[in-house]
Short mmCIF file of C-alpha atoms in Angstrom, two decimals:
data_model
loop_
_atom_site.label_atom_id
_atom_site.label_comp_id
_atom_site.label_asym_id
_atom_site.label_seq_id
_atom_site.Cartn_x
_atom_site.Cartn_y
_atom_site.Cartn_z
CA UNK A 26 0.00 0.00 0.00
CA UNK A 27 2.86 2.06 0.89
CA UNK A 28 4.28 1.39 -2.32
CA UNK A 29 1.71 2.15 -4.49
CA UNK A 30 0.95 5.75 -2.76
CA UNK A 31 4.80 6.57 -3.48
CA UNK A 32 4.67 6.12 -6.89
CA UNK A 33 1.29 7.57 -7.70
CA UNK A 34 2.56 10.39 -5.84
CA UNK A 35 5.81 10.43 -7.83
CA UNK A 36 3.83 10.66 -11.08
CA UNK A 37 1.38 13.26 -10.08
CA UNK A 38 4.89 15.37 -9.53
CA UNK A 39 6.16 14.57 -12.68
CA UNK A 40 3.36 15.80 -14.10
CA UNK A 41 3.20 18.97 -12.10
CA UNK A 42 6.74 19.87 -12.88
CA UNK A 43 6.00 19.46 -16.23
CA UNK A 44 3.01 21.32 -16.80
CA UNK A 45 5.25 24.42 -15.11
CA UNK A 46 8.41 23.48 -17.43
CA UNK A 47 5.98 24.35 -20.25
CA UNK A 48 4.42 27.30 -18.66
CA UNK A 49 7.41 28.73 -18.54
CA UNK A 50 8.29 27.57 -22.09
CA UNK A 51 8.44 31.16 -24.31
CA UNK A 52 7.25 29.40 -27.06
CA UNK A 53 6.88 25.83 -29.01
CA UNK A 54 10.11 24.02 -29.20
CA UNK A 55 10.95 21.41 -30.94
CA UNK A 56 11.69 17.92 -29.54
CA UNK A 57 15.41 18.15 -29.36
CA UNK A 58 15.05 21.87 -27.26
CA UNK A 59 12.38 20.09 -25.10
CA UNK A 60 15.57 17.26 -24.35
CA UNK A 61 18.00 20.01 -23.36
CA UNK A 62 15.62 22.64 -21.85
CA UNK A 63 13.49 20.75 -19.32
CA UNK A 64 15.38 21.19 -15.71
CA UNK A 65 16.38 18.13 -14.23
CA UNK A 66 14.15 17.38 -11.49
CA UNK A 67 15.38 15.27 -8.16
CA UNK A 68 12.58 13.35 -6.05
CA UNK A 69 13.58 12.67 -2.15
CA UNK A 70 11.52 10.94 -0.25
CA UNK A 71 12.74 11.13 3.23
CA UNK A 72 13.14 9.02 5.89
CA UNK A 73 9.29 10.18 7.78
CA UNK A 74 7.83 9.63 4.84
CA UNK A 75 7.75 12.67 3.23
CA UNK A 76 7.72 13.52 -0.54
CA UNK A 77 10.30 16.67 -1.28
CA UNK A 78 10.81 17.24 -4.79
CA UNK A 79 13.65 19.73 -5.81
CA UNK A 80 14.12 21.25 -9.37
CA UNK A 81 17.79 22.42 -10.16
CA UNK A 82 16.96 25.21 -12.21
CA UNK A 83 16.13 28.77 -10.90
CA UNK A 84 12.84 27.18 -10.29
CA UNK A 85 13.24 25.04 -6.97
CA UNK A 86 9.18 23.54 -6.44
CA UNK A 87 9.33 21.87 -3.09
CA UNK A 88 6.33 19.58 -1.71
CA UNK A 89 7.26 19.24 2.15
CA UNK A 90 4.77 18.43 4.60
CA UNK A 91 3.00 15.89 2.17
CA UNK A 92 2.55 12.60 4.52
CA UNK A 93 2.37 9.58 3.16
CA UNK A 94 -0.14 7.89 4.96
CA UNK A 95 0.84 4.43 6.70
CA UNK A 96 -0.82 1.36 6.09
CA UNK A 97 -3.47 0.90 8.92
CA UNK A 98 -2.97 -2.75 10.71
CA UNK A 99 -5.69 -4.51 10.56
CA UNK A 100 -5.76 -7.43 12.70
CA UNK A 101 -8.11 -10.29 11.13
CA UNK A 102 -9.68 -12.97 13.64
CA UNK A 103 -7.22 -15.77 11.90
CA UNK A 104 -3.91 -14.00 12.05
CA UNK A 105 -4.30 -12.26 15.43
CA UNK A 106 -6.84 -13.27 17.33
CA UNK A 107 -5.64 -14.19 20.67
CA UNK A 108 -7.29 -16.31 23.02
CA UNK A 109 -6.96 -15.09 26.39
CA UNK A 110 -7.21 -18.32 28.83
CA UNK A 111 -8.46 -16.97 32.22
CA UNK A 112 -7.06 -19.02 34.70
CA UNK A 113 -9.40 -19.68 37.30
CA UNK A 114 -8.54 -21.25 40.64
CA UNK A 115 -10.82 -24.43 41.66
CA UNK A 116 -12.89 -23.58 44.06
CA UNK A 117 -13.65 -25.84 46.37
CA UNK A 118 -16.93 -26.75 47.53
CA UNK A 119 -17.10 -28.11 50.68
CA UNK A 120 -20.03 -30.20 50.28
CA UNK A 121 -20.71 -31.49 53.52
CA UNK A 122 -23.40 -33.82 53.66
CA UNK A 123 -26.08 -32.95 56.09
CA UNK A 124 -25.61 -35.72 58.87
CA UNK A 125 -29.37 -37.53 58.56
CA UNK A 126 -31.13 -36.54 61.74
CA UNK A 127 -30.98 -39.21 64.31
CA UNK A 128 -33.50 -39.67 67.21
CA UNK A 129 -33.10 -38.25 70.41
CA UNK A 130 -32.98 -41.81 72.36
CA UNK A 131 -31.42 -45.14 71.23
CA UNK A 132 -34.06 -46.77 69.95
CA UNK A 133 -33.95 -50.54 68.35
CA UNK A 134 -36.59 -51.83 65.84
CA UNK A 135 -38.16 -54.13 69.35
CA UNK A 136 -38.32 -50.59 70.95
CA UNK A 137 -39.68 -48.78 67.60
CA UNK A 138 -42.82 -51.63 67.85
CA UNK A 139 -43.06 -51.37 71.36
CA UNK A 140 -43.23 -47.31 71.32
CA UNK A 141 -45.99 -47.37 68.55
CA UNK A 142 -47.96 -50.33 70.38
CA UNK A 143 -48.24 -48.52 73.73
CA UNK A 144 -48.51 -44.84 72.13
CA UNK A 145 -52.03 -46.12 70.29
CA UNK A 146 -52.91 -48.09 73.28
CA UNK A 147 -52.53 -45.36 75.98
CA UNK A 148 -54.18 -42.47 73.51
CA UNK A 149 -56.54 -44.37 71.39
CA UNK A 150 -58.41 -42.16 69.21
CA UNK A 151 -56.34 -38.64 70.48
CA UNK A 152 -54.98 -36.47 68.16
CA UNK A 153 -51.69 -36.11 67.14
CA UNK A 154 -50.58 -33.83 69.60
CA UNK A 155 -51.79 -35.71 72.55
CA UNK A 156 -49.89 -38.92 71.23
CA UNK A 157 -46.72 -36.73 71.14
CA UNK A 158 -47.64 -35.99 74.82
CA UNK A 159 -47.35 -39.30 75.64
CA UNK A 160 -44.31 -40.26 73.65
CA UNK A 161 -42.41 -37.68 75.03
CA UNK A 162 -42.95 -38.89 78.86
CA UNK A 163 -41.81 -42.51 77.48
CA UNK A 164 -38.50 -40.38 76.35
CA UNK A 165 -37.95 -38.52 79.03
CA UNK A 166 -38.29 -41.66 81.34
CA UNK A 167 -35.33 -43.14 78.91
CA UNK A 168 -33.30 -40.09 79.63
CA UNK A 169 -33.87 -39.66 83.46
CA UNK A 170 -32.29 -41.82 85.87
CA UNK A 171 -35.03 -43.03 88.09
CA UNK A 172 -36.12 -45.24 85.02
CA UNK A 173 -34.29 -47.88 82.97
CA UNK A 174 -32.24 -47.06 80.16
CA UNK A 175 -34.56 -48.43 76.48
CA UNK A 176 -37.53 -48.35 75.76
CA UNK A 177 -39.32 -51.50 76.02
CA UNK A 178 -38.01 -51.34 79.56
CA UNK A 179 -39.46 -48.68 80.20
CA UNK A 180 -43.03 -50.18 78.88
CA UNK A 181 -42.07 -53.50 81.00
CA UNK A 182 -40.82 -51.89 84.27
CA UNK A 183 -42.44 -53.91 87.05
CA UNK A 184 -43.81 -56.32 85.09
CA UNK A 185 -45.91 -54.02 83.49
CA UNK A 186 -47.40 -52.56 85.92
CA UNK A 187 -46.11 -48.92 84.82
CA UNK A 188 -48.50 -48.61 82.07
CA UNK A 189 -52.32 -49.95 82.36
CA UNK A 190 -52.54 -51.44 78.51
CA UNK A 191 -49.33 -53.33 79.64
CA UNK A 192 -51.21 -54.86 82.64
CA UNK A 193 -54.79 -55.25 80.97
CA UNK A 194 -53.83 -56.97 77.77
CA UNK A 195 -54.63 -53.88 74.94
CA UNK A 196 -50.69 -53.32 74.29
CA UNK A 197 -50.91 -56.81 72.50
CA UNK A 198 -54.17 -56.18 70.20
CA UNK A 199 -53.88 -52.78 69.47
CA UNK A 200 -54.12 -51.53 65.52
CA UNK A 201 -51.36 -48.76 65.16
CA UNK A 202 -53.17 -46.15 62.75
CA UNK A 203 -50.73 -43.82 60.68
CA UNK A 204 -51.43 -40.67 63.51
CA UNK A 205 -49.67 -42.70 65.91
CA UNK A 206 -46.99 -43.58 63.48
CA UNK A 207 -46.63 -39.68 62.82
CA UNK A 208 -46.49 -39.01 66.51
CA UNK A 209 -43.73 -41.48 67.50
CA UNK A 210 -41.63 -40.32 64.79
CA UNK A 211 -41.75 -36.85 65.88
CA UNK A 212 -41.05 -37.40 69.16
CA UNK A 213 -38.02 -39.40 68.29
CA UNK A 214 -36.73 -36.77 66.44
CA UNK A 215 -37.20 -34.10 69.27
CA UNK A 216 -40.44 -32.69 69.35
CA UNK A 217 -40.90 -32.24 72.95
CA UNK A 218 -44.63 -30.66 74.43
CA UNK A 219 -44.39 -32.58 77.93
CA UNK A 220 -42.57 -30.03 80.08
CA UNK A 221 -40.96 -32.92 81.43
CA UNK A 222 -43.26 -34.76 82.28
CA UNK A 223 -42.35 -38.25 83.94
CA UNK A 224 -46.23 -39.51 84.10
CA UNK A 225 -49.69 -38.82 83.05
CA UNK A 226 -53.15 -40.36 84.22
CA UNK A 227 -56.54 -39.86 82.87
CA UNK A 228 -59.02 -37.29 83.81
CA UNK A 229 -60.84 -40.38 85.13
CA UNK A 230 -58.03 -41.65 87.70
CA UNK A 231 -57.41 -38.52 88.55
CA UNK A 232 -60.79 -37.22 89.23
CA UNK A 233 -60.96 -40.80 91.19
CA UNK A 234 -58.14 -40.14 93.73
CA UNK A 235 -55.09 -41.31 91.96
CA UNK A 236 -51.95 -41.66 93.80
CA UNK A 237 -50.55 -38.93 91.35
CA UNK A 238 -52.34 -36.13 93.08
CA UNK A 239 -51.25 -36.80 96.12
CA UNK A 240 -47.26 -37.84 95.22
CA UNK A 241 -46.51 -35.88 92.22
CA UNK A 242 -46.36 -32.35 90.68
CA UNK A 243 -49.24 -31.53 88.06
CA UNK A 244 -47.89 -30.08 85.19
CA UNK A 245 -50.92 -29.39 82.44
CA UNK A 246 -53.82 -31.06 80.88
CA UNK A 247 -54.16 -32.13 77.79
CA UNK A 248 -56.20 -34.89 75.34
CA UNK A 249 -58.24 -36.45 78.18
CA UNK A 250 -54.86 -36.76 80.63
CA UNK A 251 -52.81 -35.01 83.44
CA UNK A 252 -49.23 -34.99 83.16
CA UNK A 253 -47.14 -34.87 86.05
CA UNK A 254 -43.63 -35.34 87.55
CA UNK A 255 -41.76 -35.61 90.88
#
C-alpha cells in the first residue's frame, strides 16, 4: 500500500513539474530543445515519509509536509486473534453432607414396635398432639435416671405394671393407625410438648383419687390426661 501511494505520488509530480516546465516555455520548441531545456528534477523521499521534490533550475518547487499515509494494521480474527485463557482457581466446595437426623434416644426396631404399640394403646383415638404428649414422657423416662435405660423397659418396668394397657392386655391387640406412626416419629426426632413430664393419668383416675395427686407435681392437661412429675 505504501508502495503504491509513493509512486502515484511520484507521477502526479512529474506531471506537475511538467506542466510548469511548459508554462514557462516562451514558445513551441521542438523535440530536441524540449531534451535540453526541461530542468532536471530530483525526487527525495525522506526518511518520515515525506515527498520533497527539488528542481535544479532557478525554479526550486518543493512539496514538504505531504505525509504519506501508513498502512493501517488490521488485525483479522485468523492472524491475530488471541485467546486469552483466564485461569481460574478451583474452588472448592465443601459439600458437607447434612448428617441424617438421628433420634433423640437409642431406639432398636423391638423398641420402635413397642413405642408405637403402647402410644395407640394409651391415647386411642387422640390427636396427634396428645400422642406426642405421651411419647415424650416414654422419652424422658429413657433419659432420666429413676427409670431404665430403652424403651421397652421402660413399657415393661415392674412387670408391666407402669403402664395400664401393659397390665390389661390392649398393648398386644392394638391396631397402630398412621397418627400414631406420625407421633412417634416426631417425638423421636425431638419434638418435645411434655414439660418434662415423667407420668400422666386420665381425667378419670385422677378425678378418682389417683396416687398422682397426692405424690406428684401436676404439670398441664391435655387430650383427656394429666401430666405430672416428681
Amino acid at each position: 500500500m505504501i508502495k503504491f501511494l509513493k509512486k502515484n505520488i511520484i507521477i502526479i509530480a512529474m506531471l506537475m513539474i511538467s506542466g510548469i516546465t511548459l508554462a514557462f516555455a516562451p514558445g513551441k520548441k521542438s523535440d530536441n530543445e524540449k531534451s535540453t531545456s526541461e530542468t532536471p528534477v530530483s525526487v527525495m523521499i525522506t526518511e518520515d515519509n515525506r515527498l520533497n521534490l527539488v528542481m535544479d533550475s532557478f525554479n526550486t518547487v518543493r512539496f514538504t509536509d505531504v505525509e504519506i499515509p501508513q498502512e493501517e494494521e488490521t488485525e483479522t480474527a485468523a492472524s491475530e486473534e488471541q485467546t486469552v485463557e483466564e485461569t481460574e482457581t478451583p474452588v472448592e466446595e465443601e459439600t458437607q453432607e447434612a448428617a441424617a437426623p438421628s433420634y433423640v434416644i437409642p431406639c432398636t426396631d423391638e423398641d420402635y414396635n413397642n413405642f408405637l404399640k403402647i402410644v395407640e394403646a394409651e391415647a386411642t383415638g387422640g390427636d396427634v398432639m396428645s400422642k406426642i404428649m405421651v411419647a415424650d414422657v416414654i422419652i424422658n423416662r429413657v433419659r432420666s435416671s429413676r427409670f431404665p435405660n430403652t424403651i421397652t423397659e421402660v413399657i415393661f418396668q415392674g412387670n408391666g405394671e407402669q403402664f395400664q394397657p401393659v397390665a390389661d392386655g390392649r398393648f398386644y391387640s392394638v391396631c397402630v393407625t398412621n397418627g400414631t406412626v406420625e407421633a412417634v416419629q416426631r417425638a423421636l426426632y425431638g419434638e418435645d410438648y411434655s414439660m418434662g413430664a415423667l407420668f400422666f393419668a386420665s381425667n378419670y383416675s385422677v378425678n378418682a383419687g389417683a396416687w398422682h395427686v397426692s405424690a406428684l407435681t401436676r404439670l398441664f392437661e391435655y387430650g383427656g390426661h394429666v401430666y405430672f412429675t416428681f
